[in-house]
PDB file of C-alpha atoms and ligand atoms in Angstrom:
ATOM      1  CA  UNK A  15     -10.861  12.299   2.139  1.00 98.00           C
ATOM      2  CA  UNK A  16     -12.659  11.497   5.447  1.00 97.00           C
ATOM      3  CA  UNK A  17     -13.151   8.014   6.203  1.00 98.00           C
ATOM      4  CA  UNK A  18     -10.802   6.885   3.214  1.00 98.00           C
ATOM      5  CA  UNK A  19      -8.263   4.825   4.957  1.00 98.00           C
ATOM      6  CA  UNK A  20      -5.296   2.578   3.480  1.00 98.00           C
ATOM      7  CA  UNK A  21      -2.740   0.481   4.524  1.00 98.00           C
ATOM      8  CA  UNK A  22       0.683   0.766   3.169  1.00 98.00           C
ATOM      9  CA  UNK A  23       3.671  -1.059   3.492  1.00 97.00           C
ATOM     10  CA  UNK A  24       6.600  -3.344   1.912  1.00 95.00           C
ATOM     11  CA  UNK A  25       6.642  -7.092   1.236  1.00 90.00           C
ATOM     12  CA  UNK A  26       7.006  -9.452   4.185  1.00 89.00           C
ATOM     13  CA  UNK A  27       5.532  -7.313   6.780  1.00 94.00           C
ATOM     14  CA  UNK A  28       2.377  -9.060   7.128  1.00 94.00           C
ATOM     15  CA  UNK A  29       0.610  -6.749   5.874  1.00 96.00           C
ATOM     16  CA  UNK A  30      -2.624  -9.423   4.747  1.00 96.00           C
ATOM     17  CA  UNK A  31      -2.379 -11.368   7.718  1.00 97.00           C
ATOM     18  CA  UNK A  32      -3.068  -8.086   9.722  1.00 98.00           C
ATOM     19  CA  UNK A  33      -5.899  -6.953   6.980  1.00 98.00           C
ATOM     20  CA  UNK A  34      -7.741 -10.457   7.411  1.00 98.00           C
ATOM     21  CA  UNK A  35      -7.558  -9.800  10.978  1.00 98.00           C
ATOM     22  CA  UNK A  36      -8.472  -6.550  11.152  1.00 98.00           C
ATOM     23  CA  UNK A  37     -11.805  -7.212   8.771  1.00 98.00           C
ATOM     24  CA  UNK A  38     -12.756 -10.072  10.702  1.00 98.00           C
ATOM     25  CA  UNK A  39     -12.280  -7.392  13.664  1.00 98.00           C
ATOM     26  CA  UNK A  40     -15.002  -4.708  12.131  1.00 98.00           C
ATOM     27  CA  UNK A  41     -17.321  -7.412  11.130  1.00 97.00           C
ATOM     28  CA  UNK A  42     -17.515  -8.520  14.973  1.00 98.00           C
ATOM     29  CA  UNK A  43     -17.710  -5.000  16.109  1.00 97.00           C
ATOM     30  CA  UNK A  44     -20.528  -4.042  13.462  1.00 97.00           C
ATOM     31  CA  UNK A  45     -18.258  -1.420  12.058  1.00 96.00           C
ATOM     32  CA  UNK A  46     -19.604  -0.520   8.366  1.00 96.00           C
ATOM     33  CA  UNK A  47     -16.122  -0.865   6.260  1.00 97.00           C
ATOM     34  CA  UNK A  48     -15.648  -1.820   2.716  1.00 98.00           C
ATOM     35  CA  UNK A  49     -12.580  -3.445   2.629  1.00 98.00           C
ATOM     36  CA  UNK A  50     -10.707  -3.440  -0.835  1.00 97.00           C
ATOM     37  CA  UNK A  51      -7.059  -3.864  -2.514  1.00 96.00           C
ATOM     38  CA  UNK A  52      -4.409  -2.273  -4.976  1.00 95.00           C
ATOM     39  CA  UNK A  53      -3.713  -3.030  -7.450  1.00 88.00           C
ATOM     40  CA  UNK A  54      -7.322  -4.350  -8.620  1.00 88.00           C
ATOM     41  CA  UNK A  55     -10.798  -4.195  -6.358  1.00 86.00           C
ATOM     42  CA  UNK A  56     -12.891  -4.332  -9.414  1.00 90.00           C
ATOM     43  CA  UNK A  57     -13.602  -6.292 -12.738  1.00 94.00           C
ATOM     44  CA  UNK A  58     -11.742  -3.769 -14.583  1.00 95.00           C
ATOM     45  CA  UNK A  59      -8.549  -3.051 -12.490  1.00 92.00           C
ATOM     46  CA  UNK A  60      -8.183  -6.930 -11.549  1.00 92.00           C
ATOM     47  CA  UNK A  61      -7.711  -6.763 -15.531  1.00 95.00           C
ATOM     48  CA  UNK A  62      -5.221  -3.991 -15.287  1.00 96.00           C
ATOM     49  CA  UNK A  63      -3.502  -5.647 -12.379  1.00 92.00           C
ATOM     50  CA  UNK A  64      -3.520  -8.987 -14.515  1.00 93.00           C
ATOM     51  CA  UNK A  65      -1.102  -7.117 -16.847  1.00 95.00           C
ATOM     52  CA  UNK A  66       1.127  -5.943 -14.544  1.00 93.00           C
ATOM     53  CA  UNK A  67       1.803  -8.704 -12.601  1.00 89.00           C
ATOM     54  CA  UNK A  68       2.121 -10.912 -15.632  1.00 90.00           C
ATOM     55  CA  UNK A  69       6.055 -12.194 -15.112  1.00 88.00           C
ATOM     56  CA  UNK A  70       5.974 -12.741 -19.572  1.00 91.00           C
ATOM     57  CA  UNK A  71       5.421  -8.519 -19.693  1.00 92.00           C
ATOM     58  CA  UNK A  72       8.547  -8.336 -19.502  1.00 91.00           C
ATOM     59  CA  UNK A  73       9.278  -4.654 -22.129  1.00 94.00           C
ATOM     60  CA  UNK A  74       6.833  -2.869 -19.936  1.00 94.00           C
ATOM     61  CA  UNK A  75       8.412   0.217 -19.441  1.00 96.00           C
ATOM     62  CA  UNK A  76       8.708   1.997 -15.973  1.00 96.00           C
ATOM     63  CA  UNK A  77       6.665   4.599 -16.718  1.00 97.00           C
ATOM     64  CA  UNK A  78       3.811   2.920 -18.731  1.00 97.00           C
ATOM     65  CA  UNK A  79       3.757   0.662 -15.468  1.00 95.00           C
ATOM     66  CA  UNK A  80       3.012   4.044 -13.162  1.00 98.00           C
ATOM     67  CA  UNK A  81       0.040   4.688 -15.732  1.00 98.00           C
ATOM     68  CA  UNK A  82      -1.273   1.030 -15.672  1.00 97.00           C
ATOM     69  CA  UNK A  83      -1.144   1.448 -11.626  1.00 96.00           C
ATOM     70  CA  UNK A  84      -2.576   5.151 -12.284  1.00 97.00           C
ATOM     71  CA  UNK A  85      -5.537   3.375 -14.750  1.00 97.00           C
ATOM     72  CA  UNK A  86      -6.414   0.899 -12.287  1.00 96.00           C
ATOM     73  CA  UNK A  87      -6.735   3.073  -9.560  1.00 97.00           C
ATOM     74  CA  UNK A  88      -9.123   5.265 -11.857  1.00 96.00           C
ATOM     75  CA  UNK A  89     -11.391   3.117 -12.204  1.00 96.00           C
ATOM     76  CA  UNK A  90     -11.107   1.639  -8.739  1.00 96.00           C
ATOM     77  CA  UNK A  91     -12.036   4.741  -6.830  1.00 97.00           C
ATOM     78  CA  UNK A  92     -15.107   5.736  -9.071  1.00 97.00           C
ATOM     79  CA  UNK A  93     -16.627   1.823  -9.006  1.00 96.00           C
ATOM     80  CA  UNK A  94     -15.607   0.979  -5.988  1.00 97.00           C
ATOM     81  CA  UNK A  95     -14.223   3.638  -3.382  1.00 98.00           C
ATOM     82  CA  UNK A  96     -16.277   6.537  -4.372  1.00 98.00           C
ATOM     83  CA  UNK A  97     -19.950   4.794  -4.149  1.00 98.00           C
ATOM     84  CA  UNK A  98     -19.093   3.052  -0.933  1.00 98.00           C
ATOM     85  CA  UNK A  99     -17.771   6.293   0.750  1.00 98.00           C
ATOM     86  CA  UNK A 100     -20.638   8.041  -0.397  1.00 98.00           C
ATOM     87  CA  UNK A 101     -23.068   5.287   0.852  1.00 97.00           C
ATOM     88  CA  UNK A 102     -21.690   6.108   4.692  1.00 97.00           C
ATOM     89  CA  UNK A 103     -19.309   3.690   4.936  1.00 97.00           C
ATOM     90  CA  UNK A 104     -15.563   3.324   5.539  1.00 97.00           C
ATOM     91  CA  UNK A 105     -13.209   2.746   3.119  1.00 98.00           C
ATOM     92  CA  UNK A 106     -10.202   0.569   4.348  1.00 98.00           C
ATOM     93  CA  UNK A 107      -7.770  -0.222   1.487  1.00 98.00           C
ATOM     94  CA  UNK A 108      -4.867  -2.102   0.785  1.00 98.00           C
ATOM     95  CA  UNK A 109      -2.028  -0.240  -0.609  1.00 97.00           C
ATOM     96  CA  UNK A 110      -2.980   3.034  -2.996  1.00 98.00           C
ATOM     97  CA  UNK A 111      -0.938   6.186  -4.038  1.00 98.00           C
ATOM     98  CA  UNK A 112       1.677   5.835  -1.796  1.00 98.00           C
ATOM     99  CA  UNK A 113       2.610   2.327  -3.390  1.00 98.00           C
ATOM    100  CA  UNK A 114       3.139   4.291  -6.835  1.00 98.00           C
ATOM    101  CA  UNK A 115       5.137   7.181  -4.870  1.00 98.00           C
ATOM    102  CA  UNK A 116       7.451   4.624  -3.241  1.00 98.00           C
ATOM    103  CA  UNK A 117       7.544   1.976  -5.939  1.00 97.00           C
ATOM    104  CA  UNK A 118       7.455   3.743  -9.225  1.00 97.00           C
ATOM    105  CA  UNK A 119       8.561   7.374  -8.262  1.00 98.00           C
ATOM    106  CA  UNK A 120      11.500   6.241  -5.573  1.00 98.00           C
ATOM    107  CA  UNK A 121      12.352   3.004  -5.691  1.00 97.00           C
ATOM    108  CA  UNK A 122      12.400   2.549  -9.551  1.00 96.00           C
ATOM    109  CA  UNK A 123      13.530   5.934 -10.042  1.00 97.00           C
ATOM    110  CA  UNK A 124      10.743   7.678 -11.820  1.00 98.00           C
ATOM    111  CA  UNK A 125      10.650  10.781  -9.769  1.00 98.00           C
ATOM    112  CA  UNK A 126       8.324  11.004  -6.861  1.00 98.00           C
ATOM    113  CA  UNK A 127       7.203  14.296  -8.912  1.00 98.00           C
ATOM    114  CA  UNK A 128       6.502  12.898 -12.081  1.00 98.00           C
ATOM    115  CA  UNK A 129       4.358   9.929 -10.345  1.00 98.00           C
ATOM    116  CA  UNK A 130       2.750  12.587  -7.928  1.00 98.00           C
ATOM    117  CA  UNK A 131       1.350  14.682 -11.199  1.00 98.00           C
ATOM    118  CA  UNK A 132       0.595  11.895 -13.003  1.00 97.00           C
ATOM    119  CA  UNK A 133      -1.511  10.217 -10.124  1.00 98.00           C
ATOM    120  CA  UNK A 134      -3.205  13.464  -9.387  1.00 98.00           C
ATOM    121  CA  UNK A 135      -5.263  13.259 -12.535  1.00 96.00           C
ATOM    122  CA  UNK A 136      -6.157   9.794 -11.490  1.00 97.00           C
ATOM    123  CA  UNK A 137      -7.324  10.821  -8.010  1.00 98.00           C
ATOM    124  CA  UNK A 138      -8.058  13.987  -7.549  1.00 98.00           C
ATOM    125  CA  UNK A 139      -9.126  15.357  -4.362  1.00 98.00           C
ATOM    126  CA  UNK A 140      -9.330  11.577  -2.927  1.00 98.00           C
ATOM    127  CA  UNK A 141      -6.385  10.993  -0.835  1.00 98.00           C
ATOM    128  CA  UNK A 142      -6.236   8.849   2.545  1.00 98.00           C
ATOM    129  CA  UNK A 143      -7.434  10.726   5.192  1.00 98.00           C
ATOM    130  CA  UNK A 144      -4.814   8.364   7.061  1.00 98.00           C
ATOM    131  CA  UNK A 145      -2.128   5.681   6.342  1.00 98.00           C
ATOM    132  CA  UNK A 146      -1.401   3.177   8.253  1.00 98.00           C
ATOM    133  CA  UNK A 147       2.211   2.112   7.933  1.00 98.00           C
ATOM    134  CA  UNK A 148       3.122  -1.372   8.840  1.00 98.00           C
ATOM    135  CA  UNK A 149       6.709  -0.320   9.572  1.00 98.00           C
ATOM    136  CA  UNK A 150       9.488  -3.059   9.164  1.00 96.00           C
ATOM    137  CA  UNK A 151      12.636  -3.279   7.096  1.00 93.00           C
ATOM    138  CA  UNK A 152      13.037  -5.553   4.330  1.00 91.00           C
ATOM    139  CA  UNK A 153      16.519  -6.529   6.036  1.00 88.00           C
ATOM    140  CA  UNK A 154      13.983  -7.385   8.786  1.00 90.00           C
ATOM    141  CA  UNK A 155      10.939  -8.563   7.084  1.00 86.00           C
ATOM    142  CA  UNK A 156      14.004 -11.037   4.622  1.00 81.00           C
ATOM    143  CA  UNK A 157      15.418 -12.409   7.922  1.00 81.00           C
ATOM    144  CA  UNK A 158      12.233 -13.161   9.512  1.00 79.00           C
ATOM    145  CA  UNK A 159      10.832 -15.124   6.679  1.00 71.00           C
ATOM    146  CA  UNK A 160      14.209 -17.400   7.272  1.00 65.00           C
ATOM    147  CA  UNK A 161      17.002 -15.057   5.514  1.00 59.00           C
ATOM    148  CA  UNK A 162      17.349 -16.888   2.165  1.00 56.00           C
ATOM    149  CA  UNK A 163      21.417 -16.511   0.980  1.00 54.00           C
ATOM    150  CA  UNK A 164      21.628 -13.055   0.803  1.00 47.00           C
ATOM    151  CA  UNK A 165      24.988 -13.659  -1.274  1.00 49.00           C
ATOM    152  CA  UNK A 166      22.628 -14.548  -3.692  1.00 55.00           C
ATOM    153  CA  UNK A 167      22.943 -12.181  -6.350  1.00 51.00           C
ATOM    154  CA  UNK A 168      19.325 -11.713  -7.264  1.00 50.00           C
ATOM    155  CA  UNK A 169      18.392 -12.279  -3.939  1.00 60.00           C
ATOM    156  CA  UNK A 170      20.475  -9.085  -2.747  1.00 66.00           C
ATOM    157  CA  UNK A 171      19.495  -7.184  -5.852  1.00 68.00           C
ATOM    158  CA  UNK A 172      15.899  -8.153  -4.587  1.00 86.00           C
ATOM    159  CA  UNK A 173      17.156  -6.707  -1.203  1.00 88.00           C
ATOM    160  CA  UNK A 174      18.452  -3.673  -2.481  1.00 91.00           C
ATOM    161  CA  UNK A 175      15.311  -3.093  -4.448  1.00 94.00           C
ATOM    162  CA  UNK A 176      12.972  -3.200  -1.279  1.00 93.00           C
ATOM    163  CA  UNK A 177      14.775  -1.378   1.140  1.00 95.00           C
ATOM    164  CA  UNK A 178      14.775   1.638  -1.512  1.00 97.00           C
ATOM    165  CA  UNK A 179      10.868   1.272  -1.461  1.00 97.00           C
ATOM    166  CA  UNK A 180      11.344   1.554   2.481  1.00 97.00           C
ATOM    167  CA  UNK A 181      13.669   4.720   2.403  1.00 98.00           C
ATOM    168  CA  UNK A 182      10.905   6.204   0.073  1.00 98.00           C
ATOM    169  CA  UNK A 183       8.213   5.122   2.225  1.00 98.00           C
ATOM    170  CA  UNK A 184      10.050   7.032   4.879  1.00 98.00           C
ATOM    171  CA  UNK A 185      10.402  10.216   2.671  1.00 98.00           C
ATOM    172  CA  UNK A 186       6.648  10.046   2.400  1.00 98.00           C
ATOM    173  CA  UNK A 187       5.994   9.622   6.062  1.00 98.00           C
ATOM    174  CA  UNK A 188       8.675  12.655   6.898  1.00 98.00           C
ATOM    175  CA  UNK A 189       6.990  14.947   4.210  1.00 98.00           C
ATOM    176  CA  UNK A 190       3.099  14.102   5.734  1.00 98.00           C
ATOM    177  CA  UNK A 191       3.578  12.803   9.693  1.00 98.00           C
ATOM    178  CA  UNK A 192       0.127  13.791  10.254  1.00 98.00           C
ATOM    179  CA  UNK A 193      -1.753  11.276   7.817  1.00 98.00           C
ATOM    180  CA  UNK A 194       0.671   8.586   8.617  1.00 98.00           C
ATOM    181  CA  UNK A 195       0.098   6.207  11.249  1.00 98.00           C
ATOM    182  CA  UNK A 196       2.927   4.555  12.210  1.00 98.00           C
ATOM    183  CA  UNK A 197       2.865   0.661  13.070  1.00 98.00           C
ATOM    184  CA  UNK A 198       6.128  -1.028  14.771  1.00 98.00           C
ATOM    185  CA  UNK A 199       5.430  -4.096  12.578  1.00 98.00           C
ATOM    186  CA  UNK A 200       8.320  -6.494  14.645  1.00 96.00           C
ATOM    187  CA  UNK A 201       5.799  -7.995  17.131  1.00 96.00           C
ATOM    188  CA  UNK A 202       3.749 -10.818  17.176  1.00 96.00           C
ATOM    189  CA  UNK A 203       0.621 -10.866  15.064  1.00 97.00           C
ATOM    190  CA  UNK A 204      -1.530 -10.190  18.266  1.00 98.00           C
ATOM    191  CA  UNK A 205       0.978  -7.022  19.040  1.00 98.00           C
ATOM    192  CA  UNK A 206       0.274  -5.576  15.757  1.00 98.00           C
ATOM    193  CA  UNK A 207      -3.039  -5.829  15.598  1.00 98.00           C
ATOM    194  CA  UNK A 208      -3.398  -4.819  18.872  1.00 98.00           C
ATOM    195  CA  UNK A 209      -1.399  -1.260  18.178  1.00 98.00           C
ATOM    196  CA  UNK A 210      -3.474  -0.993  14.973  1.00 98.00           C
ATOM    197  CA  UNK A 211      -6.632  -0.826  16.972  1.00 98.00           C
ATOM    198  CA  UNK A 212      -5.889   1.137  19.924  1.00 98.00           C
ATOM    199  CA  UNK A 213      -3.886   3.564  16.760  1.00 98.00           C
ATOM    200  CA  UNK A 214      -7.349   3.934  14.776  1.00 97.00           C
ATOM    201  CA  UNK A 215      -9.308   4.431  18.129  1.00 97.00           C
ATOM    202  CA  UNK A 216      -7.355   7.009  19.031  1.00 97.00           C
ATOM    203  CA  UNK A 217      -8.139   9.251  15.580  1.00 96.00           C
ATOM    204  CA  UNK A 218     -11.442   7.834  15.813  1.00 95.00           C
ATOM    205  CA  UNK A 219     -11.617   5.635  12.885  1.00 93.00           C
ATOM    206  CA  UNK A 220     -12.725   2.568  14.208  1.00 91.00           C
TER     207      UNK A 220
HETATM  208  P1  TMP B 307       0.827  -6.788  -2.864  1.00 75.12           P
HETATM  209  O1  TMP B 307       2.149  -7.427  -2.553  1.00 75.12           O
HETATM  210  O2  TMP B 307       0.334  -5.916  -1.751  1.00 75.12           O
HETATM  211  O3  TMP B 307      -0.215  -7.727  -3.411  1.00 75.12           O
HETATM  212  O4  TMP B 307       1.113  -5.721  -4.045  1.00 75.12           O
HETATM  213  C1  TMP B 307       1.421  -6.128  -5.311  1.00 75.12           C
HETATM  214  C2  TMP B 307       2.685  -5.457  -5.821  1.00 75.12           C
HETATM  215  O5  TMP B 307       2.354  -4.267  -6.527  1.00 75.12           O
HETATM  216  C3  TMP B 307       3.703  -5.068  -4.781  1.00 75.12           C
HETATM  217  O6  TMP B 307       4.981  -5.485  -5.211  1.00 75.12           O
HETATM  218  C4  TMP B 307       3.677  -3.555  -4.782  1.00 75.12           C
HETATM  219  C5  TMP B 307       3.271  -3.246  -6.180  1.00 75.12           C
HETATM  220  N1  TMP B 307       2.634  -1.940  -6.385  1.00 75.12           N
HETATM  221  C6  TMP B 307       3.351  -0.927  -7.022  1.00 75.12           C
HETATM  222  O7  TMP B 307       4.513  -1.119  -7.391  1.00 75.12           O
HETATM  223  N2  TMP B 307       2.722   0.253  -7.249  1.00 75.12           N
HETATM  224  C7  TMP B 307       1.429   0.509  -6.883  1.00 75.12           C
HETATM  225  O8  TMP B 307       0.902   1.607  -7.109  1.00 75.12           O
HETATM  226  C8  TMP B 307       0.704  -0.553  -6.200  1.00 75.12           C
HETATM  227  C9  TMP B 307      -0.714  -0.335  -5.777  1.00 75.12           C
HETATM  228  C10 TMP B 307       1.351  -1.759  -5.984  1.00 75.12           C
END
């Protein structure tokens, strides 16, 4: 969907810190963009996202977890995304579909499939017209934030967990180069945001 735009990527990368910059970049520039987050972004889905997040929920199941993420993107798009793309403005958002394909259908081992069908209901025609991935590994992203004991067993369990969600973020990225922008997230902050700009300027999106 034109002008629909998210931003995708695993834990660590700095993916917020590059978001805050990056809105207080549009609202300099006078660049119309509603800037909103997965999961949540309304009343509703900040209820949703309440659930899953909740560490006591322990018996969720992985797959009624896909449909909570599936529910609270529902209800997302047609509050939030939908009006605001159909007012004239850009839609810039943090993480969407690609979370549940890499998350819930790789990483936890639902079956990118399975996740695709079930999230098609939930968006129908609106996918990203681009992604931009903030592209670092979670071997990466763990060392940089200090490398806790990675002989840790939770801590490499943690590990193992994340750098699955990167091998299916690249599966995504090999099966759809063309919507995925692709960010070398090792730099500085000023780097990044720097290649994130001169990225979207280049397809024209800001
Ligand atoms: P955050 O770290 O960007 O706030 O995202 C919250 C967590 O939710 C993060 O661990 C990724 C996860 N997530 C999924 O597993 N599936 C999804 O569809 C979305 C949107 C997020």
């Amino acid at each position: 969907m034109k002008d629909f735009i998210t931003i995708e990527g695993c834990e660590g990368v700095g993916k917020s810190t590059q978001i805050d910059i990056l809105k207080q970049y549009c609202a300099d520039n006078g660049i119309p963009v509603l800037f909103t987050r997965e999961p949540g972004g309304s009343r509703v889905a900040e209820k949703i996202r309440d659930i899953i997040l909740d560490a006591d929920n322990v018996e969720i199941c992985d797959m009624c977890e896909a449909f909570l993420y599936a529910s609270s993107r529902v209800q997302h798009l047609e509050e939030i995304i939908i009006p605001a793309l159909n007012s004239g403005k850009k839609v810039i958002c943090d993480r969407f579909v690609d979370s549940s394909y890499a998350y819930q259908g790789i990483a936890r081992g639902l079956g990118l499939d399975r996740v695709k069908r079930l999230n098609q209901l939930a968006i129908g025609e609106y996918m990203p017209q681009y992604t931009i991935f903030l592209d670092l590994s979670p071997r990466k992203a763990f060392d940089r934030k200090g490398g806790a004991d990675i002989h840790d067993r939770l801590e490499t369990q943690d590990l193992r967990f994340h750098e699955r969600v990167y091998e299916g973020y690249q599966l995504l990225i090999a099966n759809e180069p063309d919507r995925f922008i692709i960010i070398d997230a090792s730099g500085t902050i000023e780097q990044v945001h720097e290649q994130i700009i001169a990225q979207c300027k280049d397809r024209g999106i800001l």
